[in-house]
Coordinates of N, CA, C and O in Angstrom, one line a residue:
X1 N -18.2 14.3 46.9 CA -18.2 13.8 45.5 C -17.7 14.9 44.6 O -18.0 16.0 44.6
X2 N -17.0 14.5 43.8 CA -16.2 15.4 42.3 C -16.9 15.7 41.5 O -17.2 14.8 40.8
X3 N -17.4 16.9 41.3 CA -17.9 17.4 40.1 C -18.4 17.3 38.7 O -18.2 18.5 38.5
X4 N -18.6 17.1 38.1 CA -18.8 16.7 37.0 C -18.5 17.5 35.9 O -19.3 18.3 35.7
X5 N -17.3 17.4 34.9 CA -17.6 18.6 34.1 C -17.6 17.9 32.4 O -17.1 16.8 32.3
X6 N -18.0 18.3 31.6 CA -17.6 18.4 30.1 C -16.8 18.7 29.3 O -17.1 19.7 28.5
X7 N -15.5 17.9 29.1 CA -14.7 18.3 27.9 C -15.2 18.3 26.7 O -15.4 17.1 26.2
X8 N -15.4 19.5 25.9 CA -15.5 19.0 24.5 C -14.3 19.2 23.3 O -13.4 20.0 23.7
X9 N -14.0 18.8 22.3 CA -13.0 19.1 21.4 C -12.9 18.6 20.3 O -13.9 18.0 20.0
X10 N -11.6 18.6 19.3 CA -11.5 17.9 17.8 C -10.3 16.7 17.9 O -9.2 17.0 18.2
X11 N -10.6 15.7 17.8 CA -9.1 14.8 17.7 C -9.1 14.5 16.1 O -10.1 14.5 15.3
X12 N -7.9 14.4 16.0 CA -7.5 13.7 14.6 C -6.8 12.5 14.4 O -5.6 12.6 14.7
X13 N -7.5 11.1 13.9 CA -6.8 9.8 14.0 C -6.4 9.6 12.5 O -7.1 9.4 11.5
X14 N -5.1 9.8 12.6 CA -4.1 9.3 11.6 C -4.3 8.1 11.2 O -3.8 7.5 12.1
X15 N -4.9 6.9 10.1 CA -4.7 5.3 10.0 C -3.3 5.8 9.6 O -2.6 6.2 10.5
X16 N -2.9 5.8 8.8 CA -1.5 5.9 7.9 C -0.1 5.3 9.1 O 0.6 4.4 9.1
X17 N -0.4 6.5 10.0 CA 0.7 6.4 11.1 C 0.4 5.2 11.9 O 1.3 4.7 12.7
X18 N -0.7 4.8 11.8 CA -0.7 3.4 13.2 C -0.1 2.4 12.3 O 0.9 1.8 12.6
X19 N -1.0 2.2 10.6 CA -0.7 1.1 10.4 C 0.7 1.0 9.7 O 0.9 0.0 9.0
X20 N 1.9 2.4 9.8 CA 3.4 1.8 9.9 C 3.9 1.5 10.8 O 4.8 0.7 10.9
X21 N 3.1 2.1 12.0 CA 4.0 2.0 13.3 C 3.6 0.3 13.6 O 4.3 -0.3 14.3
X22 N 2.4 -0.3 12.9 CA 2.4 -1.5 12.7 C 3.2 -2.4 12.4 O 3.6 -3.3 13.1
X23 N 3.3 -2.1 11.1 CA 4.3 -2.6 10.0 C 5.9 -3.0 10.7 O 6.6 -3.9 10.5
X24 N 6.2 -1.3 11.8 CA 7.8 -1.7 12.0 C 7.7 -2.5 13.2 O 8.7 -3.2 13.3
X25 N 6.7 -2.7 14.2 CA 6.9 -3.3 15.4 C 6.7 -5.0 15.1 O 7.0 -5.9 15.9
X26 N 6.0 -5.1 13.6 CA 6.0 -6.7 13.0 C 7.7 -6.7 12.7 O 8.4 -7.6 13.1
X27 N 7.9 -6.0 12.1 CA 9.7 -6.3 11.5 C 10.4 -6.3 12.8 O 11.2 -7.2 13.1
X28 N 10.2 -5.4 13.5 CA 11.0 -6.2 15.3 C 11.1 -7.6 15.5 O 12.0 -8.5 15.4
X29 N 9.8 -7.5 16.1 CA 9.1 -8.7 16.0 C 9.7 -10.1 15.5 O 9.7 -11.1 16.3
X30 N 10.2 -10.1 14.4 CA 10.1 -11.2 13.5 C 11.8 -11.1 13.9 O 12.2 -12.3 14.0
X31 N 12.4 -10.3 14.1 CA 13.6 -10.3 14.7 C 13.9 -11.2 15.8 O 14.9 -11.8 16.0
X32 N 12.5 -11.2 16.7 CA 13.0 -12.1 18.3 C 12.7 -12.9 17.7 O 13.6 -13.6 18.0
X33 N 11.9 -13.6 16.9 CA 10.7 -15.0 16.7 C 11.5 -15.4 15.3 O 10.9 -15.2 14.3
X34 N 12.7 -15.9 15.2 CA 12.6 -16.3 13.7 C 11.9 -17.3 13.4 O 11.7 -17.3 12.2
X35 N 11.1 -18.3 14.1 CA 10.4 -19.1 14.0 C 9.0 -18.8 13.1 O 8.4 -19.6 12.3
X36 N 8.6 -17.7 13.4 CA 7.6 -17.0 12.8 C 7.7 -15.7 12.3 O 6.8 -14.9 12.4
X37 N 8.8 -15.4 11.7 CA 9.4 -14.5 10.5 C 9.0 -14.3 9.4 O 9.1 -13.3 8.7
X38 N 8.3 -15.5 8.9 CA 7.7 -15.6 7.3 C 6.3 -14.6 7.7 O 6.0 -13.5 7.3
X39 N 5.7 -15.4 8.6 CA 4.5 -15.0 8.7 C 4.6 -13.5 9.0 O 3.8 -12.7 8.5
X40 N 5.5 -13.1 9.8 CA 5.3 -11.9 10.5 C 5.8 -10.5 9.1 O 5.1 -9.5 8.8
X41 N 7.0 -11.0 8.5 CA 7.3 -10.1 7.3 C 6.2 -10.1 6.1 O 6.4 -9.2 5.2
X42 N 4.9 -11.3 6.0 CA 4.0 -11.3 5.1 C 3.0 -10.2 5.6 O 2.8 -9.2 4.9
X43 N 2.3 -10.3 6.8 CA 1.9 -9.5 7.5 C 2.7 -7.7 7.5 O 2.1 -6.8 7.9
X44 N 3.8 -7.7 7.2 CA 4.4 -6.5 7.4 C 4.3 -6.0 6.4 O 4.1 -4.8 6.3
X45 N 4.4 -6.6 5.3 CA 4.2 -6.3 3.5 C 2.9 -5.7 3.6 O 2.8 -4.5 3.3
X46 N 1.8 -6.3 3.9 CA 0.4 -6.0 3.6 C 0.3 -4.6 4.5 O -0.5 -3.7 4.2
X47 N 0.8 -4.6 5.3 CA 0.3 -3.6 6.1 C 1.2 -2.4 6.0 O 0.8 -1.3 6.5
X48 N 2.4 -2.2 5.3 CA 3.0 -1.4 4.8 C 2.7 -0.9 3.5 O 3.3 0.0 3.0
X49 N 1.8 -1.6 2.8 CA 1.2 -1.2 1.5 C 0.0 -0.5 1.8 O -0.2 0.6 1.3
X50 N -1.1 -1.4 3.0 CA -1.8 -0.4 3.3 C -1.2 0.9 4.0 O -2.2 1.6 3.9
X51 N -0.7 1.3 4.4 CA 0.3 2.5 5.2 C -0.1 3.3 4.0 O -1.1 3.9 3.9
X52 N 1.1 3.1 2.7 CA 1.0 4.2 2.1 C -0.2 4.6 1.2 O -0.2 5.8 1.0
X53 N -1.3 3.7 0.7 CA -2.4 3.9 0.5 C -3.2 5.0 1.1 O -3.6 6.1 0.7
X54 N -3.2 4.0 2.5 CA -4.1 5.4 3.4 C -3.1 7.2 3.4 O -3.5 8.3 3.4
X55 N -1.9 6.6 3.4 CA -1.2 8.3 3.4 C -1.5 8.8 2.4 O -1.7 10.1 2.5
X56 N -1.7 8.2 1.0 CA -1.9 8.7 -0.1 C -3.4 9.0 0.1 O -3.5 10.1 -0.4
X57 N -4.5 8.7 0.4 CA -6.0 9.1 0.8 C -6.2 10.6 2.0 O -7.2 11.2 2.2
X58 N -4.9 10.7 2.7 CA -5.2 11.6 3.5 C -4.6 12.9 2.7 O -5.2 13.9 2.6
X59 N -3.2 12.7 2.2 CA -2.9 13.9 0.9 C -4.3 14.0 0.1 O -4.5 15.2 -0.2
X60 N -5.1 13.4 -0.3 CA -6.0 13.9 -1.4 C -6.5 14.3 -0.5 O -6.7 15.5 -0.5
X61 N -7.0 13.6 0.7 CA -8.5 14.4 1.0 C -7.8 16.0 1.7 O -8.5 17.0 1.7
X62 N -7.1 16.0 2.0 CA -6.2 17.5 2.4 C -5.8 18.7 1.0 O -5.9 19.9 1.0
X63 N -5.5 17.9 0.0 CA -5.4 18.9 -0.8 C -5.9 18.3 -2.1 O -5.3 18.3 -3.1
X64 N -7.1 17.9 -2.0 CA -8.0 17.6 -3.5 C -9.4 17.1 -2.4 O -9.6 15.9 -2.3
X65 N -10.2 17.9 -1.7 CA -11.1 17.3 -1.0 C -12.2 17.3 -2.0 O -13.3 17.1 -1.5
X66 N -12.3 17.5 -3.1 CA -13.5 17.6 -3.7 C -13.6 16.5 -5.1 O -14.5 16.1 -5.9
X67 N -12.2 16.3 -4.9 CA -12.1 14.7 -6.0 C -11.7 13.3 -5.0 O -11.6 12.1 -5.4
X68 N -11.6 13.9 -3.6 CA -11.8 12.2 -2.9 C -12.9 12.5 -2.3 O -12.5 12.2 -1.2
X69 N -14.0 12.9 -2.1 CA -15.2 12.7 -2.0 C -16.1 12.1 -2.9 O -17.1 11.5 -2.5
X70 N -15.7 12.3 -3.9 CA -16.3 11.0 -5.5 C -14.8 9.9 -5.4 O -14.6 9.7 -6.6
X71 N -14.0 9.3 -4.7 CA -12.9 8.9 -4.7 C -13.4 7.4 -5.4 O -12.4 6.9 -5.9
X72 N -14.6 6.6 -5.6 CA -14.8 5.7 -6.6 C -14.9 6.0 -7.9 O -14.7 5.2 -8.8
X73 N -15.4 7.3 -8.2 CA -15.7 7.5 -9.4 C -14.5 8.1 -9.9 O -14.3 8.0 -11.1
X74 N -13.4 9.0 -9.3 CA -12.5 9.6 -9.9 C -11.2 8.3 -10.1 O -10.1 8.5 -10.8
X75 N -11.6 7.2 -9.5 CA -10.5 6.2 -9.4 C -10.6 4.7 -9.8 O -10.2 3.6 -9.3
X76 N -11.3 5.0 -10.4 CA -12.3 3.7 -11.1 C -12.0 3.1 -12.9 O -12.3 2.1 -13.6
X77 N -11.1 4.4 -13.2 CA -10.6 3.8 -14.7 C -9.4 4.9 -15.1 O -9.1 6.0 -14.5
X78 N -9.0 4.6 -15.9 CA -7.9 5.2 -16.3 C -7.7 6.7 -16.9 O -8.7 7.1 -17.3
X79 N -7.0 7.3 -16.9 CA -5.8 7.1 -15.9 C -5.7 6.7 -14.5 O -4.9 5.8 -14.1
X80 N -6.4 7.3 -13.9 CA -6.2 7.7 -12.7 C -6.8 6.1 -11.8 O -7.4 6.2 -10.7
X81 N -6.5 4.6 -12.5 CA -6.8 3.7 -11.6 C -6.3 3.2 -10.5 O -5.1 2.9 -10.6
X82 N -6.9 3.0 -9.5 CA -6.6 2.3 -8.2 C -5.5 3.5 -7.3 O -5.5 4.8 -7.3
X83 N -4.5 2.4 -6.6 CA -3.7 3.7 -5.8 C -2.7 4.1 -6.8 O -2.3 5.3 -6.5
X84 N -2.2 3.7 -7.6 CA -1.2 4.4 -8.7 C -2.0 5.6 -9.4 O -1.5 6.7 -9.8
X85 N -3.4 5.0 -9.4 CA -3.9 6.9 -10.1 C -3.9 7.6 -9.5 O -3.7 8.7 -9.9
X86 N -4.1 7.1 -8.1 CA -4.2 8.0 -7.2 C -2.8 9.1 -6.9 O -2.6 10.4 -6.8
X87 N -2.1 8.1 -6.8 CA -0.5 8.9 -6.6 C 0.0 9.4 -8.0 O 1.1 10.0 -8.0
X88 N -0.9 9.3 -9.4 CA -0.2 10.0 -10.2 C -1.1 11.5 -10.1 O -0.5 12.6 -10.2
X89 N -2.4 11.6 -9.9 CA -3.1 12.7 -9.2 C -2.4 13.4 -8.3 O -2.1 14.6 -8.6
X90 N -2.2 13.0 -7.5 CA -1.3 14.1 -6.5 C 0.0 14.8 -7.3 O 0.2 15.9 -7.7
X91 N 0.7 13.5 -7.6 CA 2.0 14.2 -8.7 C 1.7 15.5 -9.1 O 2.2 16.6 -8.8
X92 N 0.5 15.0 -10.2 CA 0.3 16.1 -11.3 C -0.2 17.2 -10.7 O -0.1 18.2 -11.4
X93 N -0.8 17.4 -9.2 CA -1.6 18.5 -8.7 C 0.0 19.1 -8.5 O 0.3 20.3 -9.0
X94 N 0.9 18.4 -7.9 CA 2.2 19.2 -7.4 C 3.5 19.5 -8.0 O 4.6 19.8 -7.5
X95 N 2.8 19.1 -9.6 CA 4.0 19.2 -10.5 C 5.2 18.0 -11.1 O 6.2 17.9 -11.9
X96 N 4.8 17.4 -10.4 CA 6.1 16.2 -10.3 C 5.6 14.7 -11.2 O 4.9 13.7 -10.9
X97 N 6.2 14.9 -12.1 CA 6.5 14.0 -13.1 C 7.0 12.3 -12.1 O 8.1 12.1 -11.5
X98 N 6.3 11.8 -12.2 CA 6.4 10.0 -12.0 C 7.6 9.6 -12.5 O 8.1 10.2 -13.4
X99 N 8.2 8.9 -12.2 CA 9.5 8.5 -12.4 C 9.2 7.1 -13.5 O 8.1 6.7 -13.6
X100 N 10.6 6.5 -14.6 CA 9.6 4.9 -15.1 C 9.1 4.6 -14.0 O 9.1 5.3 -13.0
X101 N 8.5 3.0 -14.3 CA 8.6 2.5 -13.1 C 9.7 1.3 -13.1 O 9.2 0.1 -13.2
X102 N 10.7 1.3 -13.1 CA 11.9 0.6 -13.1 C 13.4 1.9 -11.8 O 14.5 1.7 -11.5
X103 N 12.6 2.8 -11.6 CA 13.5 3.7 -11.1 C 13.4 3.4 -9.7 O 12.3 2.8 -9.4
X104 N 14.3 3.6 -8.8 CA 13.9 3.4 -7.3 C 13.6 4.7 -6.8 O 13.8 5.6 -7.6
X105 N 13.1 4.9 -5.6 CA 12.5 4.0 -4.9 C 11.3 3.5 -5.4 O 10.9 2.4 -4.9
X106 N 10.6 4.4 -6.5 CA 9.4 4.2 -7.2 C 9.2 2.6 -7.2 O 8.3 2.0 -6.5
X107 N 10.0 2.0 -8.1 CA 10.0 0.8 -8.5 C 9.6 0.0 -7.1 O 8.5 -0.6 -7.1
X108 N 10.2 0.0 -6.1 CA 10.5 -1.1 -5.1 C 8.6 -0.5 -4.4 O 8.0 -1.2 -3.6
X109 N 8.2 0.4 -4.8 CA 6.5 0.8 -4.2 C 5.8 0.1 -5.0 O 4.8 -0.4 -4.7
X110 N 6.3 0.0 -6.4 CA 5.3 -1.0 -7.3 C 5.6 -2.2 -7.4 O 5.0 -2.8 -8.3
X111 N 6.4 -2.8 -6.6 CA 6.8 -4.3 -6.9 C 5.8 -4.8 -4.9 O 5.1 -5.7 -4.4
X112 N 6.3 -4.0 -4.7 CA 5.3 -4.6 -3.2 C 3.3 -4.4 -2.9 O 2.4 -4.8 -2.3
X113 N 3.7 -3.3 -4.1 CA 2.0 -2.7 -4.3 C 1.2 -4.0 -5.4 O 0.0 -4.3 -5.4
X114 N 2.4 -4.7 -6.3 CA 2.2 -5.8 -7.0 C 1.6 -7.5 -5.8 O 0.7 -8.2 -5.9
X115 N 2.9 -7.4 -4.7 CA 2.9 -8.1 -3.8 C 1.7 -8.0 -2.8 O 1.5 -9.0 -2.2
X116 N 0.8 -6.8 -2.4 CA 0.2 -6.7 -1.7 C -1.2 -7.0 -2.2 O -2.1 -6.9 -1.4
X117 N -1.4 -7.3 -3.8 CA -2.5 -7.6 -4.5 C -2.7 -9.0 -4.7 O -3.8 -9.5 -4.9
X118 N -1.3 -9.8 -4.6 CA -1.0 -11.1 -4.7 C -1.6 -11.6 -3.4 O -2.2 -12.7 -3.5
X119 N -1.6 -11.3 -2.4 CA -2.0 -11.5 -1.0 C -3.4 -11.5 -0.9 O -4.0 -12.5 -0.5
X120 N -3.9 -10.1 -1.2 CA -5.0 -9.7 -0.9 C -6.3 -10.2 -2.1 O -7.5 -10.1 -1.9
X121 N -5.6 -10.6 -3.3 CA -6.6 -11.2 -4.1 C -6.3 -12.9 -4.3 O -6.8 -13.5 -5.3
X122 N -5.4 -13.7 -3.1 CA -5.0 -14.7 -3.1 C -6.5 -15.7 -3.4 O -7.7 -15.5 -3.0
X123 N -5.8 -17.0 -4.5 CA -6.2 -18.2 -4.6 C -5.9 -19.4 -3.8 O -5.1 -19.2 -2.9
X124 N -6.3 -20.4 -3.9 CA -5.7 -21.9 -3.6 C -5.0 -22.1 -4.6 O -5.4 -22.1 -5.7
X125 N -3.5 -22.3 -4.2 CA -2.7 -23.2 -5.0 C -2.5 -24.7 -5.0 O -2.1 -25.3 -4.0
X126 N -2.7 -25.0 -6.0 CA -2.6 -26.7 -6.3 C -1.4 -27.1 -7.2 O -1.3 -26.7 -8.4
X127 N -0.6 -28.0 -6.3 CA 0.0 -28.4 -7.1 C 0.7 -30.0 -6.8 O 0.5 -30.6 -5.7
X128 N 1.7 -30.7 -8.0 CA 1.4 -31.8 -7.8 C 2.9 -32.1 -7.6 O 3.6 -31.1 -7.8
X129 N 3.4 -33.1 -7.2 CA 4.9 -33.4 -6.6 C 5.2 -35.0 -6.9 O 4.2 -35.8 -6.8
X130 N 6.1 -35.2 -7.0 CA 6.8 -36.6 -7.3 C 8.1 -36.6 -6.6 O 9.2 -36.2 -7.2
X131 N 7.9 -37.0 -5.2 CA 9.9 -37.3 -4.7 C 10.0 -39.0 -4.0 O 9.4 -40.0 -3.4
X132 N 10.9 -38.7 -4.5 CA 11.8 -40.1 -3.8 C 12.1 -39.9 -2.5 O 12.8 -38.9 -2.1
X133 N 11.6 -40.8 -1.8 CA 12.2 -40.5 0.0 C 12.1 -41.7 0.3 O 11.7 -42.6 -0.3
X134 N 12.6 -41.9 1.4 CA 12.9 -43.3 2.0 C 11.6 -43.5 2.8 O 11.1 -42.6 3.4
X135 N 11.3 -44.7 2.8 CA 10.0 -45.1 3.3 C 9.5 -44.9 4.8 O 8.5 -45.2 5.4
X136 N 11.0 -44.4 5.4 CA 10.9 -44.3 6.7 C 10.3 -42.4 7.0 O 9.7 -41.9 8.0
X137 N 10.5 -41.8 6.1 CA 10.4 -40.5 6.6 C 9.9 -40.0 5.4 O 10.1 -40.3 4.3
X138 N 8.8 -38.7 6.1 CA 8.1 -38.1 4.9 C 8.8 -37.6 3.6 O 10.1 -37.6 3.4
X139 N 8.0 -37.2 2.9 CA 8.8 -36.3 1.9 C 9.0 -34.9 2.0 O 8.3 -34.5 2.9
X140 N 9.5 -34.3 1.5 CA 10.0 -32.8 1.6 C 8.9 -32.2 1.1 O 8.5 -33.2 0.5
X141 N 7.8 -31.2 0.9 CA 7.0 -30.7 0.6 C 7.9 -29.5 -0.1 O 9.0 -29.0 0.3
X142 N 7.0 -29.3 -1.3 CA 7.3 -28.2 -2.0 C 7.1 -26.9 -1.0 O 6.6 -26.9 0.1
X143 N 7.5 -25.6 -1.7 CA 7.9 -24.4 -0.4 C 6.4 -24.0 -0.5 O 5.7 -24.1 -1.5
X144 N 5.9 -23.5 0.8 CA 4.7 -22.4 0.9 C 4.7 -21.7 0.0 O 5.6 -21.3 -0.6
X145 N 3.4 -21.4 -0.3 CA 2.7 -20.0 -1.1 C 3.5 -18.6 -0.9 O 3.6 -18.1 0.2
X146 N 4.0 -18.2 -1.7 CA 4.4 -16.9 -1.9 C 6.0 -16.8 -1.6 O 6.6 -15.7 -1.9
X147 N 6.5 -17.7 -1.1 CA 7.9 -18.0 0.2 C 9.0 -17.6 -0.3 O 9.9 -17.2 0.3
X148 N 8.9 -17.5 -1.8 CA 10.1 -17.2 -2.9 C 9.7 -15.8 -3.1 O 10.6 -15.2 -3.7
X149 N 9.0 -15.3 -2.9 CA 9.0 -13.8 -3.6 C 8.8 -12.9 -2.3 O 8.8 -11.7 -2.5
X150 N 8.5 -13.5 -0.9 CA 9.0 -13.0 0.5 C 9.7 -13.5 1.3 O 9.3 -14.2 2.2
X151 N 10.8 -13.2 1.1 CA 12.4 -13.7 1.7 C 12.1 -12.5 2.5 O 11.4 -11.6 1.9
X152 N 12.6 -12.4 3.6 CA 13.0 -11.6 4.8 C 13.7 -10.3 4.4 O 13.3 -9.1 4.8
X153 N 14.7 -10.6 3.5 CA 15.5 -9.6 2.8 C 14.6 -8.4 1.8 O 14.4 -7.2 2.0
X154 N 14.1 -9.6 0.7 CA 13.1 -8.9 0.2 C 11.8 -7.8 0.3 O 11.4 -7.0 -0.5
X155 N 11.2 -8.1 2.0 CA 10.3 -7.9 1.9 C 10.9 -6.1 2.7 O 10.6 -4.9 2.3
X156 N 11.8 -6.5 4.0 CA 12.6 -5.4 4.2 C 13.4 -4.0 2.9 O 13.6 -2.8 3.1
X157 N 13.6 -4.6 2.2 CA 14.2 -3.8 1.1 C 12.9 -3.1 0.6 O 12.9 -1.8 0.6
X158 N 11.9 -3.6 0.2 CA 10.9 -3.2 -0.5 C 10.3 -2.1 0.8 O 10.0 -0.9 0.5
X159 N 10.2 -2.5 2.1 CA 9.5 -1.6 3.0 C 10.3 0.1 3.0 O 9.7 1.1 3.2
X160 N 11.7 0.0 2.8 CA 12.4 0.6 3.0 C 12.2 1.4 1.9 O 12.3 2.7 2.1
X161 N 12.0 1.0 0.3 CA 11.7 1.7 -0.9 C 10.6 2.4 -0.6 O 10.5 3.6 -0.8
X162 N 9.4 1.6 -0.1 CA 8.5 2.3 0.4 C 8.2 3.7 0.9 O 7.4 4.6 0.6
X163 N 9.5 3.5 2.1 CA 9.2 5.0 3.0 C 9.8 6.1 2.5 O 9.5 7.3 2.7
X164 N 11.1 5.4 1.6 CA 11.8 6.5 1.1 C 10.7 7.3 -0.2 O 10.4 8.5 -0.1
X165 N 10.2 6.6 -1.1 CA 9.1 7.0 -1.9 C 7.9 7.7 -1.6 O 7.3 8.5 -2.4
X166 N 7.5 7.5 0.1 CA 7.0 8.2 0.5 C 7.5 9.5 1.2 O 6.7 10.4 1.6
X167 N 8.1 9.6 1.3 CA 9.3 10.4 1.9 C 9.6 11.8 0.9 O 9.5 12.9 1.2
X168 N 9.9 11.1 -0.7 CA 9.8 12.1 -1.3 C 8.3 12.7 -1.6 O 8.2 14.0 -1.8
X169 N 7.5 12.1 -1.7 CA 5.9 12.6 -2.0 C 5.7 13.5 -0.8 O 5.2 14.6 -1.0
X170 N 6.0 13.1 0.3 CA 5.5 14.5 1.2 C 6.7 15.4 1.0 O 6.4 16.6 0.9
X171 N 7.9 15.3 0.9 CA 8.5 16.6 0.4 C 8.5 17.5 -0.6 O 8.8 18.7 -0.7
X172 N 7.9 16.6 -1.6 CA 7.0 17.6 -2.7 C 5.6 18.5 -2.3 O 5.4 19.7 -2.6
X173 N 4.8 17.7 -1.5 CA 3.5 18.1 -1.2 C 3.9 19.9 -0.2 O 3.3 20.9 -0.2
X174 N 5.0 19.4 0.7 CA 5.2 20.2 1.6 C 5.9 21.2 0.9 O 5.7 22.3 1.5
X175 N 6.6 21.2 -0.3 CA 7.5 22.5 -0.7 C 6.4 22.8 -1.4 O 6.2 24.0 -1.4
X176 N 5.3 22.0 -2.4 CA 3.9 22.8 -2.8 C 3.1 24.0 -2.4 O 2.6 24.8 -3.2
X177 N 3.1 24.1 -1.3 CA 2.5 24.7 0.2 C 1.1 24.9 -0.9 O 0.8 25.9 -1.6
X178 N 0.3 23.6 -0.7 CA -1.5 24.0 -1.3 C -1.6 23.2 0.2 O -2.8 22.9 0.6

């Protein structure tokens, strides 16, 4: 019989990194299946917003651990509300002035961070329709919930503003050296 021994040690689980590596294997994905592309790029939006959230929670708790440990109370009203306070907090700890928000890539993180609230604080939509169709075959139904503001294209372009926006945030944090 084999021995028995005890490994002990420290792991570190990244959310940030699974849920992009999420995010890109849904945009594959949606590549084989166009049949289920909508769903799969809606799903990739949400989970690429959460990506950079959690990235932006592990920058604070790495270099502000003592203002994301009160992380409701320091992010609970303005300025510093939700995750945009959050990422203007980091800025300011590392010097870096926020861009408008009409600038890219910035812009394209707040138009999906807009999108990922539209999702996540979703209603029932109701609405009413009048078409002419021939009595033999249904009518055309108005488009799905959200369907115009996640086109395939769109939601890709926006992921991509995403990483680059994140992209520069850790190249700031990293030439910071806190």
């Amino acid at each position: 019989m084999p021995e028995l021994r005890v490994t002990t040690g420290e792991s570190v689980s990244l959310p940030h990194r699974l849920l992009w590596q999420s995010c890109i294997e849904l945009l594959e994905i949606a590549n084989e299946r166009p049949g289920s592309a909508w769903a799969l790029h809606l799903s990739a939006s949400l989970l690429a917003a959460a990506s950079f959230e959690a990235y932006i929670n592990h920058l604070g708790d790495e270099m502000l651990p003592t203002v994301w440990r009160n992380e409701r109370k320091h992010f609970s009203k303005d300025p510093y509300r939700g995750v945009l306070g959050k990422v203007k907090r980091i800025a300011e700890e590392v010097g870096y002035q926020l861009p408008r928000k009409t600038h890219k890539p910035f812009a394209g993180w707040l138009e999906l961070q807009e999108l990922r609230d539209k999702i996540v604080h979703a209603r029932t939509k109701r609405s009413h329709f009048s078409q002419v169709h021939r009595s033999d075959a249904f009518p055309k139904l108005p488009p799905p919930w959200m369907s115009r503001e996640l086109s395939r294209t769109k939601v890709r372009e926006l992921i991509a503003l995403l990483e680059e926006f994140a992209t520069e945030i850790h190249t700031l944090v990293a030439q910071s050296e806190l």
